[in-house]
PDB file of C-alpha atoms in Angstrom:
ATOM      1  CA  MET A 174      -0.049  -0.068   0.035  1.00 49.00           C
ATOM      2  CA  SER A 175       1.550   3.281  -0.990  1.00 51.00           C
ATOM      3  CA  LYS A 176       1.333   6.348   1.302  1.00 54.00           C
ATOM      4  CA  VAL A 177      -1.211   8.974   0.121  1.00 55.00           C
ATOM      5  CA  GLU A 178      -0.447  12.598   1.021  1.00 56.00           C
ATOM      6  CA  ILE A 179      -3.513  14.642   1.415  1.00 59.00           C
ATOM      7  CA  LYS A 180      -2.902  18.349   1.558  1.00 66.00           C
ATOM      8  CA  GLN A 181      -4.496  19.878   4.651  1.00 67.00           C
ATOM      9  CA  PRO A 182      -4.275  23.498   5.910  1.00 66.00           C
ATOM     10  CA  PRO A 183      -2.479  24.014   9.252  1.00 65.00           C
ATOM     11  CA  LEU A 184      -4.749  23.123  12.206  1.00 64.00           C
ATOM     12  CA  PRO A 185      -5.513  26.762  13.150  1.00 66.00           C
ATOM     13  CA  GLN A 186      -6.721  27.577   9.494  1.00 72.00           C
ATOM     14  CA  ARG A 187      -9.254  24.593   9.484  1.00 71.00           C
ATOM     15  CA  PRO A 188     -12.985  25.121   9.942  1.00 78.00           C
ATOM     16  CA  PHE A 189     -13.860  25.622  13.600  1.00 80.00           C
ATOM     17  CA  LYS A 190     -15.800  22.299  13.996  1.00 80.00           C
ATOM     18  CA  GLU A 191     -12.872  20.368  12.616  1.00 78.00           C
ATOM     19  CA  PHE A 192     -10.459  22.182  14.831  1.00 75.00           C
ATOM     20  CA  VAL A 193     -12.555  21.457  18.029  1.00 81.00           C
ATOM     21  CA  ALA A 194     -13.037  17.802  16.901  1.00 80.00           C
ATOM     22  CA  ILE A 195      -9.178  17.464  16.448  1.00 75.00           C
ATOM     23  CA  MET A 196      -8.513  19.160  19.799  1.00 78.00           C
ATOM     24  CA  LEU A 197     -10.976  17.113  21.722  1.00 86.00           C
ATOM     25  CA  GLY A 198      -9.938  13.935  20.115  1.00 81.00           C
ATOM     26  CA  GLY A 199      -6.230  14.532  20.782  1.00 77.00           C
ATOM     27  CA  SER A 200      -7.094  15.455  24.453  1.00 82.00           C
ATOM     28  CA  LEU A 201      -9.007  12.251  24.864  1.00 83.00           C
ATOM     29  CA  LEU A 202      -6.108  10.213  23.512  1.00 75.00           C
ATOM     30  CA  ALA A 203      -3.754  11.950  25.917  1.00 73.00           C
ATOM     31  CA  PHE A 204      -6.004  11.408  28.790  1.00 77.00           C
ATOM     32  CA  SER A 205      -6.569   7.702  27.998  1.00 75.00           C
ATOM     33  CA  SER A 206      -2.790   7.189  27.581  1.00 68.00           C
ATOM     34  CA  GLY A 207      -2.188   8.736  30.840  1.00 68.00           C
ATOM     35  CA  MET A 208      -4.782   6.522  32.475  1.00 72.00           C
ATOM     36  CA  LEU A 209      -3.300   3.485  30.971  1.00 70.00           C
ATOM     37  CA  ASN A 210       0.019   4.473  32.279  1.00 65.00           C
ATOM     38  CA  ALA A 211      -1.444   5.149  35.770  1.00 66.00           C
ATOM     39  CA  THR A 212      -3.101   1.858  35.759  1.00 68.00           C
ATOM     40  CA  THR A 213       0.141  -0.067  35.117  1.00 67.00           C
ATOM     41  CA  VAL A 214       2.068   2.132  37.570  1.00 64.00           C
ATOM     42  CA  ALA A 215      -0.438   1.366  40.281  1.00 64.00           C
ATOM     43  CA  SER A 216      -0.233  -2.324  39.748  1.00 67.00           C
ATOM     44  CA  ASP A 217       2.023  -4.725  41.890  1.00 66.00           C
ATOM     45  CA  ARG A 218       5.027  -4.412  39.460  1.00 63.00           C
ATOM     46  CA  GLN A 219       4.841  -0.610  39.287  1.00 64.00           C
ATOM     47  CA  MET A 220       5.751  -0.465  35.641  1.00 65.00           C
ATOM     48  CA  THR A 221       5.047   2.259  33.146  1.00 66.00           C
ATOM     49  CA  SER A 222       3.545   1.119  29.944  1.00 60.00           C
ATOM     50  CA  GLN A 223       4.198   4.233  27.900  1.00 62.00           C
ATOM     51  CA  PRO A 224       7.894   3.642  27.328  1.00 62.00           C
ATOM     52  CA  MET A 225       9.164   6.651  25.606  1.00 67.00           C
ATOM     53  CA  THR A 226       9.694   8.326  28.997  1.00 65.00           C
ATOM     54  CA  GLY A 227       9.463   6.321  32.138  1.00 69.00           C
ATOM     55  CA  THR A 228      10.340   2.939  30.709  1.00 73.00           C
ATOM     56  CA  SER A 229      13.469   4.058  28.734  1.00 71.00           C
ATOM     57  CA  THR A 230      14.724   5.694  32.056  1.00 69.00           C
ATOM     58  CA  MET A 231      14.088   2.425  33.907  1.00 72.00           C
ATOM     59  CA  ILE A 232      15.902   0.486  31.222  1.00 76.00           C
ATOM     60  CA  GLY A 233      19.036   2.597  31.938  1.00 75.00           C
ATOM     61  CA  ILE A 234      18.638   2.176  35.624  1.00 73.00           C
ATOM     62  CA  SER A 235      18.314  -1.684  35.283  1.00 77.00           C
ATOM     63  CA  VAL A 236      21.552  -1.781  33.202  1.00 81.00           C
ATOM     64  CA  ALA A 237      23.399   0.279  35.773  1.00 80.00           C
ATOM     65  CA  ASP A 238      22.185  -2.028  38.597  1.00 80.00           C
ATOM     66  CA  GLY A 239      22.854  -5.202  36.591  1.00 84.00           C
ATOM     67  CA  ASP A 240      19.187  -6.323  36.906  1.00 80.00           C
ATOM     68  CA  SER A 241      18.658  -8.443  33.939  1.00 82.00           C
ATOM     69  CA  ALA A 242      15.015  -9.450  34.854  1.00 80.00           C
ATOM     70  CA  VAL A 243      13.868  -5.886  35.026  1.00 76.00           C
ATOM     71  CA  PHE A 244      15.733  -5.116  31.796  1.00 81.00           C
ATOM     72  CA  GLY A 245      14.045  -7.918  29.990  1.00 82.00           C
ATOM     73  CA  ASP A 246      10.651  -6.784  31.129  1.00 83.00           C
ATOM     74  CA  LYS A 247      11.263  -3.179  30.093  1.00 83.00           C
ATOM     75  CA  ILE A 248      12.736  -4.003  26.745  1.00 87.00           C
ATOM     76  CA  GLY A 249       9.532  -6.124  26.078  1.00 89.00           C
ATOM     77  CA  ILE A 250       7.329  -3.038  26.864  1.00 88.00           C
ATOM     78  CA  LEU A 251       9.462  -0.829  24.720  1.00 88.00           C
ATOM     79  CA  LEU A 252       9.284  -3.264  21.673  1.00 91.00           C
ATOM     80  CA  PHE A 253       5.555  -3.784  22.032  1.00 94.00           C
ATOM     81  CA  HIS A 254       5.087   0.080  22.034  1.00 89.00           C
ATOM     82  CA  ILE A 255       7.232   0.392  18.951  1.00 90.00           C
ATOM     83  CA  LEU A 256       5.233  -2.516  17.314  1.00 94.00           C
ATOM     84  CA  GLY A 257       1.953  -0.670  18.069  1.00 93.00           C
ATOM     85  CA  ALA A 258       3.302   2.475  16.506  1.00 89.00           C
ATOM     86  CA  ALA A 259       4.571   0.446  13.422  1.00 91.00           C
ATOM     87  CA  VAL A 260       0.941  -1.038  12.991  1.00 91.00           C
ATOM     88  CA  SER A 261      -0.569   2.340  13.318  1.00 88.00           C
ATOM     89  CA  GLY A 262       1.921   3.932  10.814  1.00 85.00           C
ATOM     90  CA  TYR A 263       1.131   1.069   8.439  1.00 87.00           C
ATOM     91  CA  LEU A 264      -2.648   1.323   8.570  1.00 86.00           C
ATOM     92  CA  VAL A 265      -2.854   5.067   8.289  1.00 79.00           C
ATOM     93  CA  PRO A 266      -1.946   5.992   4.660  1.00 71.00           C
ATOM     94  CA  HIS A 267      -1.159   9.735   5.174  1.00 66.00           C
ATOM     95  CA  ARG A 268       1.588  11.644   7.004  1.00 63.00           C
ATOM     96  CA  THR A 269      -0.403  14.181   8.773  1.00 59.00           C
ATOM     97  CA  PHE A 270      -3.610  14.098  10.670  1.00 59.00           C
ATOM     98  CA  TYR A 271      -6.680  13.720   8.361  1.00 61.00           C
ATOM     99  CA  MET A 272     -10.138  13.059   9.730  1.00 61.00           C
ATOM    100  CA  GLY A 273     -11.303   9.731   8.296  1.00 60.00           C
ATOM    101  CA  SER A 274     -12.237   6.091   8.927  1.00 59.00           C
ATOM    102  CA  ASP A 275      -8.513   5.063   9.245  1.00 67.00           C
ATOM    103  CA  TYR A 276      -8.536   6.257  12.885  1.00 77.00           C
ATOM    104  CA  GLY A 277     -11.710   4.360  13.786  1.00 80.00           C
ATOM    105  CA  ARG A 278     -10.070   1.109  12.598  1.00 85.00           C
ATOM    106  CA  LEU A 279      -7.140   1.863  14.796  1.00 87.00           C
ATOM    107  CA  LEU A 280      -9.239   2.724  17.884  1.00 86.00           C
ATOM    108  CA  LYS A 281     -11.122  -0.586  17.260  1.00 90.00           C
ATOM    109  CA  ILE A 282      -7.848  -2.580  17.327  1.00 92.00           C
ATOM    110  CA  SER A 283      -6.779  -0.554  20.350  1.00 90.00           C
ATOM    111  CA  ILE A 284     -10.002  -1.387  22.157  1.00 91.00           C
ATOM    112  CA  CYS A 285      -9.701  -5.106  21.365  1.00 94.00           C
ATOM    113  CA  VAL A 286      -6.066  -5.177  22.681  1.00 95.00           C
ATOM    114  CA  LEU A 287      -6.936  -3.328  25.804  1.00 90.00           C
ATOM    115  CA  THR A 288      -9.887  -5.712  26.367  1.00 94.00           C
ATOM    116  CA  GLY A 289      -7.466  -8.610  26.004  1.00 95.00           C
ATOM    117  CA  ALA A 290      -5.099  -6.905  28.470  1.00 93.00           C
ATOM    118  CA  PHE A 291      -7.912  -6.658  30.921  1.00 92.00           C
ATOM    119  CA  PHE A 292      -8.757 -10.385  30.787  1.00 96.00           C
ATOM    120  CA  VAL A 293      -5.049 -11.369  30.918  1.00 94.00           C
ATOM    121  CA  SER A 294      -4.519  -9.245  34.124  1.00 89.00           C
ATOM    122  CA  LYS A 295      -7.707 -10.664  35.528  1.00 91.00           C
ATOM    123  CA  TYR A 296      -7.196 -14.402  34.981  1.00 94.00           C
ATOM    124  CA  THR A 297      -3.265 -14.521  35.091  1.00 92.00           C
ATOM    125  CA  PRO A 298      -2.457 -11.577  37.450  1.00 83.00           C
ATOM    126  CA  ASP A 299       1.138 -12.764  37.708  1.00 86.00           C
ATOM    127  CA  SER A 300       1.742 -12.569  34.077  1.00 88.00           C
ATOM    128  CA  ILE A 301       3.616  -9.558  32.534  1.00 87.00           C
ATOM    129  CA  PHE A 302       1.919 -10.025  29.156  1.00 91.00           C
ATOM    130  CA  TRP A 303      -0.959  -7.549  29.944  1.00 90.00           C
ATOM    131  CA  TYR A 304       1.662  -4.863  30.220  1.00 87.00           C
ATOM    132  CA  TYR A 305       2.823  -5.616  26.821  1.00 92.00           C
ATOM    133  CA  LEU A 306      -0.674  -5.358  25.434  1.00 93.00           C
ATOM    134  CA  VAL A 307      -1.216  -2.037  27.094  1.00 90.00           C
ATOM    135  CA  ALA A 308       2.099  -0.745  25.707  1.00 89.00           C
ATOM    136  CA  PHE A 309       0.929  -2.048  22.212  1.00 93.00           C
ATOM    137  CA  ALA A 310      -2.233   0.034  22.529  1.00 91.00           C
ATOM    138  CA  GLY A 311      -0.292   2.933  23.736  1.00 86.00           C
ATOM    139  CA  GLY A 312       1.968   2.682  20.723  1.00 88.00           C
ATOM    140  CA  ILE A 313      -1.032   2.668  18.366  1.00 88.00           C
ATOM    141  CA  GLN A 314      -2.484   5.775  20.113  1.00 83.00           C
ATOM    142  CA  ASN A 315       0.814   7.752  20.123  1.00 81.00           C
ATOM    143  CA  ALA A 316       1.311   7.120  16.419  1.00 81.00           C
ATOM    144  CA  MET A 317      -2.110   7.944  15.291  1.00 78.00           C
ATOM    145  CA  THR A 318      -1.370  11.700  14.861  1.00 68.00           C
ATOM    146  CA  SER A 319       2.394  11.647  14.339  1.00 64.00           C
ATOM    147  CA  LYS A 320       4.477  11.647  11.303  1.00 56.00           C
TER     148      LYS A 320
END
C-alpha cells in the first residue's frame, strides 16, 4: 500500500468544528494514555506502559544496577510500544492528521487489545503479558497523529 499525501491546511486554519474535533480527540487520546500508564504504575510491578519516557529511564537504571530481569521486562514493553506504533503507521496512509475512517479502525484494534489486556490481568495476574498489550495499544494511540 502506497502512502497517500492529502494536503490539509494547518490546524488553526481549518474550519472551527474540525479544529474542535481534533483538539478534543487529541485530548481524549492523551487522557486515555495517561490513564493506561497510571493503571500499570499502580499495579504490583509498578511499571510504566508508555515507554518513551519512564520505561526508557528504567531500562538505563536496570542496566546500571545489573538487573537483567527488570531489563528484559522493560525492553519487552518498549518493543511492544514500537510494534503498536508501526501497526498504526502502516494502517494510516497519510503523513499528517486527516479526519477519516483510518482512525476508527485503529481505535477498534486498540479497544480489542485493551480488552485482552484486561482479561489477561484478571485471569493471570502474575503475567507480564498484559503490560505488553497495554504498551502495544499505547503505541497505536501515540502514532495515530504523528508523522
